[in-house]
């Protein structure tokens, strides 16, 4: 048996909806797993009882890798719990050993009040309403849009996201705060009336959720991104991880699920709160039966967004009046608008307040930076988007083809961060060849995340060469900005340059402005 890791999770996690210590184990084929796990359970019980602590609840969990198991137990004091976990896995130690006993008792007794308790916001501590937003794609836009709706309604809103933490529209922290530290910063701010919390996979796996419950949980979608990390090998397990956000929603709250994603829809029977479904397919059987049962739904019906409740329909807005969806051409932006509308309903906003928020949200580089920002320069159109996987790339190319119109050609700058599987990079190359006319494969030096320079473009090139489609490979480039410049210089009047952008939005926008270009902001 190998101990893969001992990890302290401060909040709800994929094993339990409470703080646990995770002991990750990897077994050889001939080992008696049941006997080893039972021995560990007994040693955990023994260590707690010996030190006067309540005996923990110990659970055993299978992982995607059949050779791996996780032993999880609840905890109150970090140093003691981690010591107990180390004692449980080290069969050479005896609880009769005074050194072991002293180690386990460290920071207990007289020092107990200064010890490190789980860093999660309990319901007894939370004084503001909160909405959690999760999914693979669209989290940041949905968070920003929901915060905008609430601000327009007059609330002091705090939100955490992959770009920072914002209180009443002002950035108080910059960087990726889609994990627990960002959520805690929002929920514990004395001036905040409503917290909107973008919640990413990494924080859930590495630290657990930041809070005990939310009032509204939103689950947008799930696709094969960031697999083979932290023991998650399958998209089904990834969905289980993300579902934590909706499984902790209070029974008197509301869960918003995207019915167009079967893996998301699966969780409608695994949550405590009532469910509101969002969909772009009103006639889907799950959506229709949900509406017929009198449950809530927000759907795209022809060219409008409609709210169903108790069998009655109410119009929220026409797509032509929602700038961010580009008249419905940006399919994934429609999904974000539906989800934010559903969440706003759960938070108690009126139809009129939601419609006003949808109509005034601008999908530009100031309000929604890096998300389908569109520019005109030297007769060309540039679309900059934080697409970071093959599903996001298809959404970007679908919209960009719409912008191209007749006769225009699509130049596509492709690449993402290095913490993906080889096959994910190959998939990007294949999609690029299928969807674009000219393809520029970029490296991402600041986001190699264990990869060597040049490795990602090489993998994408292999996928490009194995794929089919009209795309021509224009080359491999050392970084995003260099690839963008090459595409911009090779494009003709009427062409579109679409960029999967992780790092160089500011440099690209500056270059566009230097050349006399302007941002095209949809006005509804």
Short mmCIF file of C-alpha atoms in Angstrom, two decimals:
data_model
loop_
_atom_site.label_atom_id
_atom_site.label_comp_id
_atom_site.label_asym_id
_atom_site.label_seq_id
_atom_site.Cartn_x
_atom_site.Cartn_y
_atom_site.Cartn_z
CA UNK A 1 0.00 0.00 0.00
CA UNK A 2 1.17 3.51 -0.86
CA UNK A 3 -0.16 6.64 0.82
CA UNK A 4 -0.82 9.00 -2.09
CA UNK A 5 -1.69 11.99 0.08
CA UNK A 6 -3.12 13.18 3.36
CA UNK A 7 -5.20 16.30 2.71
CA UNK A 8 -7.28 18.50 5.00
CA UNK A 9 -10.49 19.65 3.28
CA UNK A 10 -12.08 22.63 5.01
CA UNK A 11 -15.62 22.34 3.65
CA UNK A 12 -18.08 20.23 1.63
CA UNK A 13 -16.23 17.97 -0.81
CA UNK A 14 -16.73 15.00 -3.11
CA UNK A 15 -16.66 12.58 -0.17
CA UNK A 16 -18.86 14.33 2.40
CA UNK A 17 -20.71 17.64 2.71
CA UNK A 18 -18.58 18.62 5.72
CA UNK A 19 -14.87 19.13 6.44
CA UNK A 20 -12.91 15.86 6.23
CA UNK A 21 -9.37 14.62 6.30
CA UNK A 22 -8.71 12.73 3.07
CA UNK A 23 -6.27 9.82 3.17
CA UNK A 24 -5.57 8.71 -0.40
CA UNK A 25 -4.33 5.13 -0.75
CA UNK A 26 -2.98 3.14 -3.70
CA UNK A 27 -2.97 -0.67 -3.46
CA UNK A 28 -1.16 -3.53 -5.08
CA UNK A 29 -3.37 -6.22 -6.58
CA UNK A 30 -2.85 -8.83 -3.85
CA UNK A 31 -3.41 -6.65 -0.78
CA UNK A 32 -6.48 -7.09 1.42
CA UNK A 33 -7.99 -3.62 1.07
CA UNK A 34 -10.89 -4.22 3.42
CA UNK A 35 -8.59 -5.38 6.23
CA UNK A 36 -6.21 -2.44 5.76
CA UNK A 37 -9.03 0.13 5.72
CA UNK A 38 -10.66 -1.46 8.77
CA UNK A 39 -7.33 -1.34 10.60
CA UNK A 40 -7.03 2.35 9.75
CA UNK A 41 -10.56 3.00 10.95
CA UNK A 42 -9.79 1.32 14.26
CA UNK A 43 -6.57 3.30 14.69
CA UNK A 44 -8.44 6.55 14.03
CA UNK A 45 -11.01 5.60 16.66
CA UNK A 46 -8.23 4.64 19.08
CA UNK A 47 -6.28 7.86 18.62
CA UNK A 48 -9.32 10.06 19.15
CA UNK A 49 -10.52 8.15 22.22
CA UNK A 50 -7.05 8.15 23.76
CA UNK A 51 -6.89 11.94 23.55
CA UNK A 52 -10.43 12.58 24.74
CA UNK A 53 -11.77 13.55 21.35
CA UNK A 54 -15.12 12.45 19.92
CA UNK A 55 -14.72 9.42 17.70
CA UNK A 56 -14.96 10.40 14.03
CA UNK A 57 -17.22 8.99 11.35
CA UNK A 58 -14.92 7.15 8.94
CA UNK A 59 -16.01 6.41 5.37
CA UNK A 60 -14.32 4.56 2.50
CA UNK A 61 -14.62 5.77 -1.11
CA UNK A 62 -13.66 4.20 -4.44
CA UNK A 63 -11.90 6.34 -7.03
CA UNK A 64 -11.78 6.25 -10.83
CA UNK A 65 -8.49 4.36 -10.67
CA UNK A 66 -9.57 0.93 -9.34
CA UNK A 67 -6.29 0.62 -7.44
CA UNK A 68 -7.08 3.72 -5.35
CA UNK A 69 -9.30 4.21 -2.31
CA UNK A 70 -9.90 7.17 -0.02
CA UNK A 71 -10.42 7.00 3.72
CA UNK A 72 -12.24 10.14 4.92
CA UNK A 73 -13.07 11.26 8.46
CA UNK A 74 -14.54 14.43 9.95
CA UNK A 75 -12.37 16.79 11.99
CA UNK A 76 -12.45 19.76 14.35
CA UNK A 77 -8.78 20.67 14.89
CA UNK A 78 -6.36 20.55 12.00
CA UNK A 79 -3.07 19.66 13.72
CA UNK A 80 -4.65 16.90 15.78
CA UNK A 81 -6.58 15.46 12.81
CA UNK A 82 -3.52 15.42 10.54
CA UNK A 83 -1.54 13.74 13.30
CA UNK A 84 -4.27 11.14 13.72
CA UNK A 85 -4.22 10.50 9.97
CA UNK A 86 -0.46 9.97 10.00
CA UNK A 87 -0.81 7.62 12.95
CA UNK A 88 -3.53 5.68 11.13
CA UNK A 89 -1.35 4.97 8.09
CA UNK A 90 1.90 4.25 9.95
CA UNK A 91 1.48 0.78 11.40
CA UNK A 92 4.90 0.99 13.07
CA UNK A 93 3.52 3.53 15.58
CA UNK A 94 1.78 2.58 18.82
CA UNK A 95 -0.66 4.75 20.73
CA UNK A 96 1.17 3.63 23.87
CA UNK A 97 4.21 5.54 22.67
CA UNK A 98 4.26 8.78 24.66
CA UNK A 99 5.80 10.68 21.71
CA UNK A 100 2.88 9.71 19.49
CA UNK A 101 0.40 10.60 22.20
CA UNK A 102 2.03 14.00 22.70
CA UNK A 103 2.02 14.66 18.97
CA UNK A 104 -1.68 13.84 18.74
CA UNK A 105 -2.47 16.08 21.69
CA UNK A 106 -0.54 19.00 20.24
CA UNK A 107 -2.52 22.24 20.30
CA UNK A 108 -5.26 20.63 22.41
CA UNK A 109 -6.04 21.30 26.06
CA UNK A 110 -5.03 24.83 27.09
CA UNK A 111 -4.20 25.78 23.48
CA UNK A 112 -7.41 24.54 21.92
CA UNK A 113 -8.87 28.01 21.25
CA UNK A 114 -5.86 29.00 19.16
CA UNK A 115 -5.87 25.86 17.08
CA UNK A 116 -6.79 25.90 13.41
CA UNK A 117 -10.43 24.96 12.93
CA UNK A 118 -11.91 24.32 9.46
CA UNK A 119 -11.95 27.47 7.36
CA UNK A 120 -15.51 27.34 6.10
CA UNK A 121 -18.33 29.83 6.57
CA UNK A 122 -20.97 28.10 8.67
CA UNK A 123 -24.62 29.00 8.31
CA UNK A 124 -24.48 30.52 11.78
CA UNK A 125 -21.77 32.93 10.54
CA UNK A 126 -23.26 33.84 7.16
CA UNK A 127 -25.43 36.94 7.25
CA UNK A 128 -25.85 37.55 3.50
CA UNK A 129 -27.68 35.63 0.82
CA UNK A 130 -25.37 33.65 -1.42
CA UNK A 131 -25.47 32.06 -4.87
CA UNK A 132 -22.86 29.54 -6.03
CA UNK A 133 -22.15 29.14 -9.76
CA UNK A 134 -20.28 26.16 -11.19
CA UNK A 135 -19.73 24.35 -14.49
CA UNK A 136 -16.95 23.86 -17.02
CA UNK A 137 -17.77 26.80 -19.29
CA UNK A 138 -19.56 30.09 -18.70
CA UNK A 139 -19.07 30.45 -14.93
CA UNK A 140 -17.45 33.88 -15.04
CA UNK A 141 -19.96 35.43 -17.44
CA UNK A 142 -22.92 34.03 -15.50
CA UNK A 143 -21.43 35.33 -12.23
CA UNK A 144 -20.83 38.78 -13.71
CA UNK A 145 -24.30 38.94 -15.25
CA UNK A 146 -26.05 37.86 -12.05
CA UNK A 147 -24.04 40.41 -10.07
CA UNK A 148 -25.03 43.08 -12.61
CA UNK A 149 -28.73 42.23 -12.27
CA UNK A 150 -28.45 42.55 -8.49
CA UNK A 151 -26.51 45.82 -8.68
CA UNK A 152 -29.07 47.34 -11.02
CA UNK A 153 -31.69 46.35 -8.47
CA UNK A 154 -29.87 48.45 -5.87
CA UNK A 155 -27.97 45.88 -3.81
CA UNK A 156 -24.37 46.07 -2.61
CA UNK A 157 -23.06 42.93 -4.29
CA UNK A 158 -19.83 41.05 -3.75
CA UNK A 159 -18.63 38.44 -6.18
CA UNK A 160 -15.64 36.17 -6.51
CA UNK A 161 -14.43 34.87 -9.85
CA UNK A 162 -11.49 33.67 -11.90
CA UNK A 163 -10.44 37.30 -12.42
CA UNK A 164 -10.69 38.57 -8.85
CA UNK A 165 -12.94 39.58 -5.98
CA UNK A 166 -15.22 42.58 -6.43
CA UNK A 167 -17.21 44.49 -3.84
CA UNK A 168 -19.85 46.81 -5.25
CA UNK A 169 -18.05 46.82 -8.59
CA UNK A 170 -14.59 47.60 -7.23
CA UNK A 171 -11.77 45.04 -7.42
CA UNK A 172 -10.42 44.29 -3.95
CA UNK A 173 -8.35 41.26 -5.00
CA UNK A 174 -6.96 40.48 -8.46
CA UNK A 175 -6.19 37.02 -9.80
CA UNK A 176 -8.00 33.69 -9.83
CA UNK A 177 -10.30 33.71 -6.80
CA UNK A 178 -12.78 31.08 -7.95
CA UNK A 179 -11.72 28.97 -4.96
CA UNK A 180 -12.58 29.12 -1.25
CA UNK A 181 -10.47 32.15 -0.29
CA UNK A 182 -12.38 34.38 -2.72
CA UNK A 183 -15.75 33.11 -1.53
CA UNK A 184 -14.82 33.68 2.12
CA UNK A 185 -13.66 37.22 1.32
CA UNK A 186 -17.11 38.00 -0.12
CA UNK A 187 -19.23 36.24 2.49
CA UNK A 188 -17.46 37.82 5.46
CA UNK A 189 -17.43 41.38 4.11
CA UNK A 190 -19.67 43.47 6.41
CA UNK A 191 -20.87 45.74 3.58
CA UNK A 192 -22.03 42.98 1.21
CA UNK A 193 -25.76 42.29 0.91
CA UNK A 194 -25.53 39.49 -1.66
CA UNK A 195 -22.64 37.19 -2.55
CA UNK A 196 -22.23 35.63 -6.02
CA UNK A 197 -19.55 32.95 -5.91
CA UNK A 198 -17.94 31.44 -9.01
CA UNK A 199 -16.77 27.98 -7.98
CA UNK A 200 -14.13 26.03 -9.90
CA UNK A 201 -13.11 22.39 -9.77
CA UNK A 202 -9.63 22.98 -8.36
CA UNK A 203 -10.72 24.58 -5.11
CA UNK A 204 -13.38 21.94 -4.53
CA UNK A 205 -10.83 19.15 -4.86
CA UNK A 206 -7.93 20.77 -3.03
CA UNK A 207 -9.69 22.66 -0.19
CA UNK A 208 -13.41 21.86 -0.31
CA UNK A 209 -16.25 24.35 -0.65
CA UNK A 210 -15.87 27.58 1.31
CA UNK A 211 -19.27 27.51 2.96
CA UNK A 212 -21.82 25.21 4.57
CA UNK A 213 -24.74 26.09 2.29
CA UNK A 214 -25.95 28.59 -0.30
CA UNK A 215 -29.39 29.98 -1.09
CA UNK A 216 -29.15 29.40 -4.84
CA UNK A 217 -26.93 26.87 -6.60
CA UNK A 218 -26.27 27.01 -10.36
CA UNK A 219 -24.83 24.09 -12.37
CA UNK A 220 -24.19 25.15 -15.97
CA UNK A 221 -22.53 22.25 -17.78
CA UNK A 222 -19.69 19.77 -17.61
CA UNK A 223 -17.21 18.66 -20.26
CA UNK A 224 -13.91 16.78 -20.36
CA UNK A 225 -11.57 19.44 -19.00
CA UNK A 226 -8.85 19.10 -16.34
CA UNK A 227 -9.21 15.31 -16.21
CA UNK A 228 -6.44 13.09 -14.79
CA UNK A 229 -5.87 15.59 -11.97
CA UNK A 230 -6.48 14.99 -8.23
CA UNK A 231 -7.81 11.49 -8.92
CA UNK A 232 -10.56 12.58 -11.35
CA UNK A 233 -10.31 10.52 -14.53
CA UNK A 234 -13.86 10.58 -15.91
CA UNK A 235 -16.34 13.28 -16.83
CA UNK A 236 -18.91 11.60 -14.57
CA UNK A 237 -16.66 12.04 -11.53
CA UNK A 238 -15.96 15.62 -12.58
CA UNK A 239 -19.72 16.21 -12.58
CA UNK A 240 -19.90 14.71 -9.09
CA UNK A 241 -17.27 17.18 -7.89
CA UNK A 242 -19.02 20.20 -9.41
CA UNK A 243 -22.41 19.06 -8.09
CA UNK A 244 -21.26 19.90 -4.56
CA UNK A 245 -22.37 23.49 -5.25
CA UNK A 246 -26.00 22.45 -5.82
CA UNK A 247 -26.07 19.64 -3.26
CA UNK A 248 -25.41 22.13 -0.44
CA UNK A 249 -28.21 24.49 -1.49
CA UNK A 250 -30.65 25.01 1.39
CA UNK A 251 -33.97 23.14 1.24
CA UNK A 252 -35.83 26.47 1.09
CA UNK A 253 -33.53 27.77 -1.68
CA UNK A 254 -33.44 27.01 -5.40
CA UNK A 255 -31.20 24.87 -7.60
CA UNK A 256 -30.73 25.94 -11.24
CA UNK A 257 -29.78 23.09 -13.58
CA UNK A 258 -29.06 23.14 -17.32
CA UNK A 259 -31.44 20.52 -18.69
CA UNK A 260 -29.57 20.50 -22.02
CA UNK A 261 -26.62 18.74 -20.36
CA UNK A 262 -27.56 15.17 -19.32
CA UNK A 263 -24.79 15.00 -16.71
CA UNK A 264 -26.14 18.14 -15.06
CA UNK A 265 -29.78 17.06 -15.33
CA UNK A 266 -28.84 13.85 -13.48
CA UNK A 267 -28.59 15.83 -10.24
CA UNK A 268 -32.20 17.03 -10.17
CA UNK A 269 -33.03 14.08 -7.89
CA UNK A 270 -29.93 14.48 -5.71
CA UNK A 271 -30.46 17.96 -4.28
CA UNK A 272 -32.37 19.20 -1.25
CA UNK A 273 -33.88 22.33 -2.81
CA UNK A 274 -36.56 22.74 -5.49
CA UNK A 275 -35.18 22.69 -9.04
CA UNK A 276 -35.54 25.27 -11.81
CA UNK A 277 -34.50 23.92 -15.21
CA UNK A 278 -33.03 26.09 -17.95
CA UNK A 279 -33.04 24.97 -21.56
CA UNK A 280 -32.85 26.07 -25.17
CA UNK A 281 -35.12 23.15 -26.12
CA UNK A 282 -38.63 23.64 -24.78
CA UNK A 283 -39.86 20.41 -26.32
CA UNK A 284 -37.26 18.20 -24.62
CA UNK A 285 -39.14 15.58 -22.63
CA UNK A 286 -37.46 16.38 -19.31
CA UNK A 287 -38.22 20.08 -19.68
CA UNK A 288 -41.81 19.57 -20.78
CA UNK A 289 -42.59 17.11 -17.98
CA UNK A 290 -40.98 19.46 -15.45
CA UNK A 291 -43.17 22.35 -16.61
CA UNK A 292 -46.29 20.16 -16.77
CA UNK A 293 -45.69 19.21 -13.14
CA UNK A 294 -45.93 22.89 -12.20
CA UNK A 295 -42.20 23.25 -11.53
CA UNK A 296 -40.14 26.25 -12.56
CA UNK A 297 -38.20 26.59 -15.80
CA UNK A 298 -36.53 29.36 -17.80
CA UNK A 299 -36.38 28.48 -21.48
CA UNK A 300 -35.56 29.91 -24.86
CA UNK A 301 -38.80 29.80 -26.79
CA UNK A 302 -38.35 30.96 -30.36
CA UNK A 303 -36.61 34.34 -29.91
CA UNK A 304 -37.62 35.03 -26.32
CA UNK A 305 -36.71 33.95 -22.78
CA UNK A 306 -39.76 32.67 -20.92
CA UNK A 307 -40.28 31.83 -17.25
CA UNK A 308 -42.64 28.96 -16.41
CA UNK A 309 -44.10 28.54 -12.94
CA UNK A 310 -47.21 26.62 -11.83
CA UNK A 311 -47.96 25.98 -15.49
CA UNK A 312 -48.12 29.68 -16.38
CA UNK A 313 -45.70 31.41 -18.77
CA UNK A 314 -44.23 34.90 -18.30
CA UNK A 315 -42.00 36.64 -20.82
CA UNK A 316 -38.68 37.85 -19.39
CA UNK A 317 -37.04 39.33 -22.49
CA UNK A 318 -36.62 39.05 -26.24
CA UNK A 319 -33.19 37.93 -27.42
CA UNK A 320 -32.90 41.04 -29.59
CA UNK A 321 -33.05 43.10 -26.38
CA UNK A 322 -30.19 41.19 -24.68
CA UNK A 323 -26.92 42.55 -26.12
CA UNK A 324 -24.67 39.76 -24.85
CA UNK A 325 -26.39 37.05 -26.94
CA UNK A 326 -25.88 38.87 -30.28
CA UNK A 327 -29.46 38.21 -31.34
CA UNK A 328 -29.13 34.56 -30.34
CA UNK A 329 -26.06 33.90 -32.50
CA UNK A 330 -23.91 33.33 -29.39
CA UNK A 331 -25.51 30.06 -28.32
CA UNK A 332 -23.45 29.68 -25.15
CA UNK A 333 -24.20 33.26 -24.12
CA UNK A 334 -27.90 32.42 -24.32
CA UNK A 335 -27.18 29.57 -21.91
CA UNK A 336 -25.51 32.01 -19.51
CA UNK A 337 -28.45 34.43 -19.76
CA UNK A 338 -30.93 31.65 -19.00
CA UNK A 339 -28.94 30.48 -15.98
CA UNK A 340 -28.47 33.98 -14.56
CA UNK A 341 -32.20 34.66 -15.01
CA UNK A 342 -33.07 31.46 -13.16
CA UNK A 343 -30.68 32.29 -10.33
CA UNK A 344 -32.08 35.82 -10.08
CA UNK A 345 -35.58 34.38 -9.73
CA UNK A 346 -34.30 32.18 -6.91
CA UNK A 347 -32.83 35.25 -5.20
CA UNK A 348 -36.18 37.03 -5.31
CA UNK A 349 -35.69 39.53 -8.11
CA UNK A 350 -38.72 40.46 -10.18
CA UNK A 351 -39.14 39.73 -13.88
CA UNK A 352 -38.82 43.46 -14.53
CA UNK A 353 -35.52 43.69 -12.61
CA UNK A 354 -34.13 40.68 -14.48
CA UNK A 355 -35.16 42.07 -17.87
CA UNK A 356 -33.56 45.43 -17.04
CA UNK A 357 -30.32 43.70 -16.02
CA UNK A 358 -30.23 41.61 -19.20
CA UNK A 359 -30.83 44.69 -21.34
CA UNK A 360 -28.07 46.77 -19.73
CA UNK A 361 -25.28 44.20 -19.41
CA UNK A 362 -22.59 45.00 -21.98
CA UNK A 363 -20.43 42.19 -23.28
CA UNK A 364 -17.38 44.41 -23.72
CA UNK A 365 -13.77 44.32 -22.56
CA UNK A 366 -14.60 46.44 -19.51
CA UNK A 367 -17.68 44.64 -18.15
CA UNK A 368 -17.01 41.10 -19.38
CA UNK A 369 -13.35 41.06 -20.30
CA UNK A 370 -12.07 38.15 -22.35
CA UNK A 371 -15.51 36.73 -23.02
CA UNK A 372 -16.47 37.07 -26.68
CA UNK A 373 -15.08 40.61 -26.95
CA UNK A 374 -15.35 41.76 -30.59
CA UNK A 375 -13.29 44.43 -32.40
CA UNK A 376 -13.03 45.95 -35.87
CA UNK A 377 -9.57 46.79 -37.20
CA UNK A 378 -8.33 47.43 -40.73
CA UNK A 379 -11.40 45.82 -42.28
CA UNK A 380 -11.05 42.70 -40.16
CA UNK A 381 -13.02 41.45 -37.16
CA UNK A 382 -11.22 40.17 -34.07
CA UNK A 383 -13.01 37.99 -31.49
CA UNK A 384 -11.19 37.41 -28.19
CA UNK A 385 -12.57 34.74 -25.89
CA UNK A 386 -11.41 32.71 -22.92
CA UNK A 387 -12.29 29.41 -24.59
CA UNK A 388 -10.12 26.79 -22.88
CA UNK A 389 -11.35 23.40 -24.13
CA UNK A 390 -12.82 21.83 -27.25
CA UNK A 391 -16.42 22.63 -26.26
CA UNK A 392 -15.55 26.29 -25.71
CA UNK A 393 -13.61 26.31 -28.97
CA UNK A 394 -16.64 25.06 -30.90
CA UNK A 395 -18.74 27.79 -29.36
CA UNK A 396 -16.15 30.39 -30.36
CA UNK A 397 -15.91 29.14 -33.95
CA UNK A 398 -19.69 28.87 -34.30
CA UNK A 399 -20.08 32.53 -33.33
CA UNK A 400 -17.09 33.62 -35.43
CA UNK A 401 -18.50 31.92 -38.54
CA UNK A 402 -21.72 33.84 -38.00
CA UNK A 403 -19.70 37.08 -37.86
CA UNK A 404 -17.78 36.12 -41.01
CA UNK A 405 -20.81 36.13 -43.24
CA UNK A 406 -20.47 35.28 -46.91
CA UNK A 407 -16.96 35.31 -48.32
CA UNK A 408 -15.12 35.91 -45.06
CA UNK A 409 -12.46 33.49 -43.86
CA UNK A 410 -11.85 32.38 -40.29
CA UNK A 411 -8.33 32.63 -38.83
CA UNK A 412 -8.15 30.75 -35.53
CA UNK A 413 -5.48 31.12 -32.82
CA UNK A 414 -5.59 27.95 -30.72
CA UNK A 415 -4.09 26.94 -27.39
CA UNK A 416 -4.75 26.67 -23.67
CA UNK A 417 -3.03 26.05 -20.34
CA UNK A 418 -0.87 22.96 -19.90
CA UNK A 419 -2.86 21.14 -17.20
CA UNK A 420 -4.84 19.07 -19.71
CA UNK A 421 -4.35 15.58 -21.10
CA UNK A 422 -2.47 14.96 -24.34
CA UNK A 423 -5.73 13.92 -25.99
CA UNK A 424 -7.34 17.23 -25.01
CA UNK A 425 -4.70 19.17 -26.95
CA UNK A 426 -5.09 16.82 -29.89
CA UNK A 427 -8.85 17.42 -29.78
CA UNK A 428 -8.24 21.17 -30.02
CA UNK A 429 -6.16 20.63 -33.15
CA UNK A 430 -8.85 18.46 -34.70
CA UNK A 431 -11.63 20.95 -33.99
CA UNK A 432 -9.52 23.79 -35.36
CA UNK A 433 -8.94 21.99 -38.66
CA UNK A 434 -12.62 21.14 -38.93
CA UNK A 435 -13.94 24.62 -38.15
CA UNK A 436 -11.40 27.19 -39.40
CA UNK A 437 -9.77 28.20 -42.67
CA UNK A 438 -6.37 29.06 -41.20
CA UNK A 439 -5.02 27.73 -37.90
CA UNK A 440 -2.29 29.25 -35.70
CA UNK A 441 -1.10 26.97 -32.90
CA UNK A 442 0.22 28.90 -29.91
CA UNK A 443 2.29 28.00 -26.90
CA UNK A 444 1.33 29.50 -23.52
CA UNK A 445 4.64 30.03 -21.67
CA UNK A 446 3.12 31.46 -18.48
CA UNK A 447 0.72 28.54 -18.18
CA UNK A 448 2.88 25.50 -19.03
CA UNK A 449 1.89 23.81 -15.75
CA UNK A 450 4.39 20.99 -16.08
CA UNK A 451 4.65 20.97 -19.87
CA UNK A 452 7.81 21.73 -21.81
CA UNK A 453 7.93 24.69 -24.19
CA UNK A 454 6.69 23.59 -27.60
CA UNK A 455 4.97 20.46 -26.29
CA UNK A 456 1.41 21.80 -26.49
CA UNK A 457 1.65 23.09 -30.09
CA UNK A 458 3.17 19.76 -31.11
CA UNK A 459 0.25 17.84 -29.63
CA UNK A 460 -2.26 20.16 -31.29
CA UNK A 461 -0.45 19.71 -34.60
CA UNK A 462 -0.76 15.93 -34.23
CA UNK A 463 -4.50 16.33 -33.70
CA UNK A 464 -4.74 18.72 -36.63
CA UNK A 465 -2.97 16.28 -38.95
CA UNK A 466 -5.14 13.38 -37.79
CA UNK A 467 -8.35 15.38 -38.33
CA UNK A 468 -10.35 16.36 -41.35
CA UNK A 469 -11.57 19.69 -42.60
CA UNK A 470 -10.75 22.73 -44.69
CA UNK A 471 -8.29 24.26 -42.25
CA UNK A 472 -4.74 25.05 -43.32
CA UNK A 473 -1.96 25.08 -40.72
CA UNK A 474 -0.32 28.50 -40.74
CA UNK A 475 2.31 27.58 -38.20
CA UNK A 476 3.27 27.17 -34.55
CA UNK A 477 4.09 30.22 -32.45
CA UNK A 478 5.92 30.85 -29.20
CA UNK A 479 3.10 32.76 -27.53
CA UNK A 480 -0.42 34.07 -27.95
CA UNK A 481 0.50 37.61 -28.98
CA UNK A 482 2.91 36.54 -31.72
CA UNK A 483 0.29 34.17 -33.14
CA UNK A 484 -2.31 36.94 -33.05
CA UNK A 485 -0.03 39.38 -34.92
CA UNK A 486 0.64 36.78 -37.61
CA UNK A 487 -3.08 36.08 -38.04
CA UNK A 488 -3.91 39.79 -38.15
CA UNK A 489 -1.30 40.44 -40.84
CA UNK A 490 -2.33 37.46 -42.98
CA UNK A 491 -6.07 38.19 -42.84
CA UNK A 492 -7.88 40.09 -45.60
CA UNK A 493 -10.77 42.52 -45.48
CA UNK A 494 -13.91 40.72 -44.31
CA UNK A 495 -12.00 37.99 -42.47
CA UNK A 496 -12.37 37.13 -38.80
CA UNK A 497 -9.51 36.42 -36.38
CA UNK A 498 -10.73 34.41 -33.37
CA UNK A 499 -8.35 33.95 -30.43
CA UNK A 500 -8.48 31.44 -27.58
CA UNK A 501 -6.98 33.87 -25.10
CA UNK A 502 -5.57 33.08 -21.67
CA UNK A 503 -2.94 35.79 -21.18
CA UNK A 504 -2.59 38.54 -23.74
CA UNK A 505 -5.99 40.23 -23.95
CA UNK A 506 -4.54 43.58 -22.89
CA UNK A 507 -1.66 43.47 -25.39
CA UNK A 508 -3.98 42.48 -28.22
CA UNK A 509 -6.46 45.25 -27.41
CA UNK A 510 -3.62 47.78 -27.25
CA UNK A 511 -2.38 46.64 -30.68
CA UNK A 512 -5.88 46.88 -32.13
CA UNK A 513 -6.21 50.44 -30.82
CA UNK A 514 -2.71 51.32 -32.09
CA UNK A 515 -3.86 50.32 -35.56
CA UNK A 516 -6.94 52.49 -35.27
CA UNK A 517 -9.35 49.69 -34.43
CA UNK A 518 -12.44 49.98 -32.22
CA UNK A 519 -14.45 47.63 -30.05
CA UNK A 520 -17.80 46.54 -31.41
CA UNK A 521 -20.19 46.53 -28.45
CA UNK A 522 -23.65 45.04 -29.10
CA UNK A 523 -26.40 47.38 -27.92
CA UNK A 524 -29.40 45.06 -28.06
#
